[in-house]
Amino acid sequence: MKPLFLSFVLPAYNEEDSINELLQRVTSSMKSVDANYELIFVVEGEDMTIDRLCEFKVNNPEININIFYQKKPLGLTNAFKKGFNNVSQESTHVVTMDVDLNHNPEELPLLIEKAKQGYNLVIGSRALKGSRTLNVPPLKMLLSKFSNFIFNKAFDIAVKDKTGGFRMIDTATVKEIFPLLKSQGFEGLMEFLLLANRAKKTFAEVPITMRFRKHGKSKVKLWPVGKSYLKLLLRRNKIRRGK
Ligand SMILES: Nc1nc2c(ncn2[C@@H]2O[C@H](COP(=O)(O)OP(=O)(O)OP(=O)(O)O)[C@@H](O)[C@H]2O)c(=O)[nH]1
Ligand SMILES: [Mg+2]
């Protein structure tokens, strides 16, 4: 097998109080992983995230960090697209995770193990035996369970957690699928799975511990996000047929 080269694609919108811990934890976790890696940040917003990130980059010149920045947020999927478009030539896999530390960088080896078995998409899942969710407010938990229930009925894909953002995907699959994404925001996480399923990609899920953000505000706005998922639901048959 080719040596692993992980491209972390990390969208951050006003995450100034989480960015330093994320950088510390990702880079120290990677010390015990047998892989080269790069960090690609797509930063939007007007807080200090960009300043803290640039400072880390200057102080750690040995770490391969690529930063894209603009003030105006253009949505999660658009941020992912920008990152995916800029992974380096050597990249074997793309890793996505939230910058607010919802996901544990220390759990990455679980995903790597499955990716090494050859699965195209490995999903850090909140919906398996052994998965844990910590400190998530009851209303958010209820909404997440409700939306996953609807998606499990509506989308016939062998993945239990269809909206989680902790994923490891082989780079060839990312390059094949992402140009087809029509989404702009959070619904792109689901659309990616639909398109990958249509392209007969293989999926694996591993249980993770998901922790509610300690800092900053959620970027999920109930009504716009709900509306875009609804549009995706209405479009699902067209997507299945490749239209
Ligand atoms: N660059 C960029 N990043 C975004 C945008 N929307 C969300 N993000 C980032 O994407 C990740 C996921 O957004 P979150 O707000 O954490 O969404 P969530 O995990 O469903 O909700 P909570 O963690 O409960 O707040 C975080 O790292 C955000 O900063 C965007 O428009 N642009
Ligand atoms: Mg989050």
CSV table of C-alpha atoms and ligand atoms in Angstrom, one decimal:
chain,number,residue,atom,x,y,z
A,1,MET,CA,0.0,0.0,0.0
A,2,LYS,CA,1.1,3.5,-0.8
A,3,PRO,CA,2.3,5.5,2.3
A,4,LEU,CA,-0.5,7.5,3.7
A,5,PHE,CA,-0.7,11.2,3.1
A,6,LEU,CA,-3.5,12.9,4.9
A,7,SER,CA,-5.0,16.2,3.8
A,8,PHE,CA,-7.0,17.7,6.7
A,9,VAL,CA,-9.6,20.0,5.2
A,10,LEU,CA,-10.8,22.1,8.1
A,11,PRO,CA,-13.5,24.8,7.7
A,12,ALA,CA,-13.5,27.4,10.4
A,13,TYR,CA,-16.0,30.2,10.8
A,14,ASN,CA,-15.3,32.3,13.9
A,15,GLU,CA,-13.7,29.6,16.0
A,16,GLU,CA,-11.1,31.8,17.8
A,17,ASP,CA,-11.4,30.1,21.1
A,18,SER,CA,-11.1,26.5,19.7
A,19,ILE,CA,-8.4,26.9,17.0
A,20,ASN,CA,-5.3,26.7,19.3
A,21,GLU,CA,-6.5,23.5,21.0
A,22,LEU,CA,-7.4,22.0,17.7
A,23,LEU,CA,-3.9,22.7,16.3
A,24,GLN,CA,-2.2,21.3,19.3
A,25,ARG,CA,-4.3,18.2,19.4
A,26,VAL,CA,-4.2,17.4,15.7
A,27,THR,CA,-0.5,17.9,15.4
A,28,SER,CA,0.4,16.0,18.5
A,29,SER,CA,-2.0,13.1,17.5
A,30,MET,CA,-0.2,13.0,14.1
A,31,LYS,CA,3.1,12.3,15.9
A,32,SER,CA,1.9,8.8,16.6
A,33,VAL,CA,0.4,8.1,13.2
A,34,ASP,CA,2.6,6.7,10.5
A,35,ALA,CA,1.6,9.2,7.8
A,36,ASN,CA,2.6,12.5,6.3
A,37,TYR,CA,0.0,15.2,6.4
A,38,GLU,CA,-1.0,18.7,5.5
A,39,LEU,CA,-3.5,21.0,7.1
A,40,ILE,CA,-5.8,23.0,4.8
A,41,PHE,CA,-7.8,25.6,6.6
A,42,VAL,CA,-10.7,27.4,5.0
A,43,VAL,CA,-11.3,30.3,7.4
A,44,GLU,CA,-14.2,32.7,7.2
A,45,GLY,CA,-15.5,35.4,9.6
A,46,GLU,CA,-14.1,38.3,11.3
A,47,ASP,CA,-12.8,37.1,14.7
A,48,MET,CA,-9.2,36.2,15.7
A,49,THR,CA,-9.2,32.7,14.2
A,50,ILE,CA,-7.1,33.8,11.3
A,51,ASP,CA,-4.6,35.7,13.4
A,52,ARG,CA,-4.1,32.7,15.8
A,53,LEU,CA,-3.7,30.3,12.9
A,54,CYS,CA,-1.1,32.5,11.1
A,55,GLU,CA,0.8,32.8,14.4
A,56,PHE,CA,0.9,29.0,14.7
A,57,LYS,CA,2.0,28.7,11.2
A,58,VAL,CA,4.9,31.1,11.7
A,59,ASN,CA,5.9,29.4,14.9
A,60,ASN,CA,5.8,25.9,13.4
A,61,PRO,CA,7.4,26.2,9.9
A,62,GLU,CA,7.9,22.4,9.8
A,63,ILE,CA,4.2,21.8,9.6
A,64,ASN,CA,2.6,22.0,6.2
A,65,ILE,CA,-0.2,24.5,6.6
A,66,ASN,CA,-2.2,26.0,3.8
A,67,ILE,CA,-4.7,28.8,4.7
A,68,PHE,CA,-7.5,30.3,2.7
A,69,TYR,CA,-9.2,33.2,4.2
A,70,GLN,CA,-12.1,35.6,3.5
A,71,LYS,CA,-14.3,37.6,5.7
A,72,LYS,CA,-17.7,36.6,4.3
A,73,PRO,CA,-18.9,33.1,5.1
A,74,LEU,CA,-20.1,31.3,2.1
A,75,GLY,CA,-21.4,28.1,3.7
A,76,LEU,CA,-19.9,24.8,4.8
A,77,THR,CA,-19.9,23.0,1.5
A,78,ASN,CA,-18.4,25.9,-0.3
A,79,ALA,CA,-15.6,25.9,2.2
A,80,PHE,CA,-15.1,22.2,1.8
A,81,LYS,CA,-15.0,22.6,-2.0
A,82,LYS,CA,-12.3,25.3,-1.7
A,83,GLY,CA,-10.2,22.9,0.5
A,84,PHE,CA,-10.8,19.8,-1.6
A,85,ASN,CA,-9.7,21.8,-4.7
A,86,ASN,CA,-6.4,22.5,-3.1
A,87,VAL,CA,-5.2,19.2,-1.7
A,88,SER,CA,-1.6,18.4,-2.7
A,89,GLN,CA,-0.6,16.0,-5.4
A,90,GLU,CA,0.7,13.4,-2.9
A,91,SER,CA,-2.6,13.3,-0.9
A,92,THR,CA,-4.0,9.8,-0.5
A,93,HIS,CA,-6.9,10.6,1.9
A,94,VAL,CA,-8.8,13.7,3.0
A,95,VAL,CA,-9.9,14.1,6.6
A,96,THR,CA,-12.6,16.4,7.7
A,97,MET,CA,-13.5,17.4,11.2
A,98,ASP,CA,-15.0,20.4,13.0
A,99,VAL,CA,-12.6,23.0,14.3
A,100,ASP,CA,-14.8,23.5,17.4
A,101,LEU,CA,-13.5,20.1,18.8
A,102,ASN,CA,-16.8,18.3,18.4
A,103,HIS,CA,-14.5,15.5,17.1
A,104,ASN,CA,-11.4,14.0,18.8
A,105,PRO,CA,-8.3,14.1,16.7
A,106,GLU,CA,-7.0,11.3,19.0
A,107,GLU,CA,-9.7,9.0,17.5
A,108,LEU,CA,-8.3,9.3,14.0
A,109,PRO,CA,-6.5,5.9,14.1
A,110,LEU,CA,-9.9,4.2,14.2
A,111,LEU,CA,-10.8,5.8,10.9
A,112,ILE,CA,-7.3,5.1,9.4
A,113,GLU,CA,-7.6,1.4,10.2
A,114,LYS,CA,-10.8,1.2,8.1
A,115,ALA,CA,-9.4,3.3,5.3
A,116,LYS,CA,-6.4,1.0,5.1
A,117,GLN,CA,-8.8,-1.9,4.6
A,118,GLY,CA,-9.8,-0.1,1.4
A,119,TYR,CA,-13.2,1.6,2.2
A,120,ASN,CA,-13.6,4.7,0.2
A,121,LEU,CA,-15.5,6.6,2.9
A,122,VAL,CA,-15.0,6.1,6.6
A,123,ILE,CA,-17.4,7.9,8.9
A,124,GLY,CA,-16.9,8.7,12.5
A,125,SER,CA,-20.3,7.8,13.7
A,126,ARG,CA,-22.5,9.0,16.6
A,127,ALA,CA,-25.0,6.2,15.9
A,128,LEU,CA,-23.3,2.9,16.6
A,129,LYS,CA,-23.0,0.7,19.7
A,130,GLY,CA,-20.0,2.3,21.5
A,131,SER,CA,-20.6,5.8,20.1
A,132,ARG,CA,-20.9,8.5,22.8
A,133,THR,CA,-22.2,12.0,22.8
A,134,LEU,CA,-21.2,14.3,25.6
A,135,ASN,CA,-22.7,17.5,26.9
A,136,VAL,CA,-25.0,17.9,23.9
A,137,PRO,CA,-28.1,20.0,24.9
A,138,PRO,CA,-31.3,17.9,24.9
A,139,LEU,CA,-33.0,20.0,22.1
A,140,LYS,CA,-29.9,19.7,19.8
A,141,MET,CA,-29.8,15.9,20.5
A,142,LEU,CA,-33.5,15.6,19.8
A,143,LEU,CA,-33.2,17.5,16.5
A,144,SER,CA,-30.2,15.4,15.4
A,145,LYS,CA,-32.0,12.1,16.2
A,146,PHE,CA,-35.1,13.3,14.5
A,147,SER,CA,-33.3,14.4,11.3
A,148,ASN,CA,-31.3,11.2,11.2
A,149,PHE,CA,-34.5,9.2,11.6
A,150,ILE,CA,-36.0,11.0,8.6
A,151,PHE,CA,-32.8,10.6,6.5
A,152,ASN,CA,-32.6,6.9,7.3
A,153,LYS,CA,-36.2,6.5,6.0
A,154,ALA,CA,-35.6,8.7,2.9
A,155,PHE,CA,-32.1,7.8,1.9
A,156,ASP,CA,-31.3,4.2,1.3
A,157,ILE,CA,-27.6,4.3,2.2
A,158,ALA,CA,-25.8,1.9,4.5
A,159,VAL,CA,-24.6,4.6,6.8
A,160,LYS,CA,-26.3,5.2,10.2
A,161,ASP,CA,-24.8,8.7,10.9
A,162,LYS,CA,-25.5,10.6,7.7
A,163,THR,CA,-24.7,14.1,8.8
A,164,GLY,CA,-21.5,13.8,10.9
A,165,GLY,CA,-18.6,15.8,9.8
A,166,PHE,CA,-15.7,13.5,11.0
A,167,ARG,CA,-14.8,11.6,7.8
A,168,MET,CA,-11.8,10.1,6.1
A,169,ILE,CA,-12.2,9.7,2.3
A,170,ASP,CA,-9.8,8.5,-0.2
A,171,THR,CA,-8.6,11.5,-2.3
A,172,ALA,CA,-9.6,10.0,-5.7
A,173,THR,CA,-13.2,9.7,-4.4
A,174,VAL,CA,-13.1,13.2,-3.1
A,175,LYS,CA,-11.9,14.5,-6.5
A,176,GLU,CA,-14.6,12.5,-8.4
A,177,ILE,CA,-17.5,13.5,-6.1
A,178,PHE,CA,-17.0,17.0,-4.9
A,179,PRO,CA,-17.3,18.7,-8.4
A,180,LEU,CA,-20.8,17.2,-8.5
A,181,LEU,CA,-22.0,18.8,-5.3
A,182,LYS,CA,-24.8,21.3,-5.7
A,183,SER,CA,-25.1,22.1,-2.0
A,184,GLN,CA,-23.7,25.2,-0.4
A,185,GLY,CA,-24.2,24.6,3.3
A,186,PHE,CA,-24.5,21.8,5.8
A,187,GLU,CA,-26.7,19.6,3.5
A,188,GLY,CA,-23.6,18.9,1.4
A,189,LEU,CA,-22.5,16.3,4.0
A,190,MET,CA,-25.6,14.3,3.1
A,191,GLU,CA,-25.4,15.1,-0.7
A,192,PHE,CA,-21.8,13.8,-0.7
A,193,LEU,CA,-23.0,10.4,0.6
A,194,LEU,CA,-25.8,10.3,-2.0
A,195,LEU,CA,-23.4,10.9,-4.8
A,196,ALA,CA,-20.8,8.5,-3.5
A,197,ASN,CA,-23.4,5.8,-3.1
A,198,ARG,CA,-24.5,6.4,-6.7
A,199,ALA,CA,-20.9,6.0,-7.8
A,200,LYS,CA,-20.8,2.6,-5.9
A,201,LYS,CA,-18.2,3.8,-3.4
A,202,THR,CA,-17.8,1.7,-0.2
A,203,PHE,CA,-18.7,3.0,3.3
A,204,ALA,CA,-17.5,2.1,6.8
A,205,GLU,CA,-18.5,3.6,10.1
A,206,VAL,CA,-16.6,3.6,13.3
A,207,PRO,CA,-18.0,4.7,16.7
A,208,ILE,CA,-16.7,8.0,18.0
A,209,THR,CA,-17.2,10.2,21.0
A,210,MET,CA,-18.7,13.5,20.0
A,211,ARG,CA,-18.4,16.4,22.5
A,212,PHE,CA,-20.6,19.5,22.3
A,213,ARG,CA,-18.6,22.7,21.6
A,214,LYS,CA,-17.1,24.4,24.6
A,215,HIS,CA,-16.6,27.7,22.8
A,216,GLY,CA,-18.1,29.8,20.2
A,217,LYS,CA,-21.5,29.7,18.5
A,218,SER,CA,-23.1,27.1,16.4
A,219,LYS,CA,-23.2,27.9,12.7
A,220,VAL,CA,-26.3,25.8,12.2
A,221,LYS,CA,-29.3,28.1,11.8
A,222,LEU,CA,-32.4,25.9,12.1
A,223,TRP,CA,-34.6,27.4,9.4
A,224,PRO,CA,-32.1,27.8,6.5
A,225,VAL,CA,-30.4,24.5,7.3
A,226,GLY,CA,-33.8,22.7,7.6
A,227,LYS,CA,-34.9,24.3,4.3
A,228,SER,CA,-31.8,23.2,2.4
A,229,TYR,CA,-32.2,19.6,3.7
A,230,LEU,CA,-35.8,19.7,2.6
A,231,LYS,CA,-34.7,20.7,-0.9
A,232,LEU,CA,-32.2,17.9,-0.9
A,233,LEU,CA,-34.9,15.4,0.1
A,234,LEU,CA,-37.1,16.6,-2.8
A,235,ARG,CA,-34.1,16.3,-5.2
A,236,ARG,CA,-33.1,12.8,-4.0
A,237,ASN,CA,-34.6,10.8,-6.9
A,238,LYS,CA,-33.0,13.1,-9.5
A,239,ILE,CA,-29.7,12.6,-7.7
A,240,ARG,CA,-30.2,8.8,-7.7
A,241,ARG,CA,-30.8,8.9,-11.5
A,242,GLY,CA,-27.8,11.1,-12.0
A,243,LYS,CA,-29.6,14.3,-12.9
B,1,LIG,N1,-15.3,28.4,6.5
B,1,LIG,C1,-16.5,28.1,6.9
B,1,LIG,N2,-16.7,27.2,7.9
B,1,LIG,C2,-17.9,27.0,8.4
B,1,LIG,C3,-19.1,27.5,7.8
B,1,LIG,N3,-20.1,27.0,8.4
B,1,LIG,C4,-19.7,26.2,9.4
B,1,LIG,N4,-18.3,26.2,9.4
B,1,LIG,C5,-17.4,25.4,10.2
B,1,LIG,O1,-17.8,24.0,10.0
B,1,LIG,C6,-17.7,23.3,11.3
B,1,LIG,C7,-19.1,22.8,11.6
B,1,LIG,O2,-20.0,23.9,12.0
B,1,LIG,P1,-20.7,23.8,13.4
B,1,LIG,O3,-21.3,25.2,13.7
B,1,LIG,O4,-19.8,23.3,14.4
B,1,LIG,O5,-21.9,22.8,13.2
B,1,LIG,P2,-22.4,21.6,14.1
B,1,LIG,O6,-21.2,20.8,14.5
B,1,LIG,O7,-23.4,20.9,13.4
B,1,LIG,O8,-23.0,22.4,15.3
B,1,LIG,P3,-22.3,22.7,16.8
B,1,LIG,O9,-21.0,22.0,16.9
B,1,LIG,O10,-23.3,22.1,17.7
B,1,LIG,O11,-22.2,24.1,16.8
B,1,LIG,C8,-17.1,24.2,12.3
B,1,LIG,O12,-15.7,24.1,12.3
B,1,LIG,C9,-17.5,25.6,11.7
B,1,LIG,O13,-16.6,26.7,12.1
B,1,LIG,C10,-18.9,28.5,6.7
B,1,LIG,O14,-19.8,29.0,6.2
B,1,LIG,N5,-17.6,28.7,6.3
B,2,MG,MG,-19.4,21.6,15.4
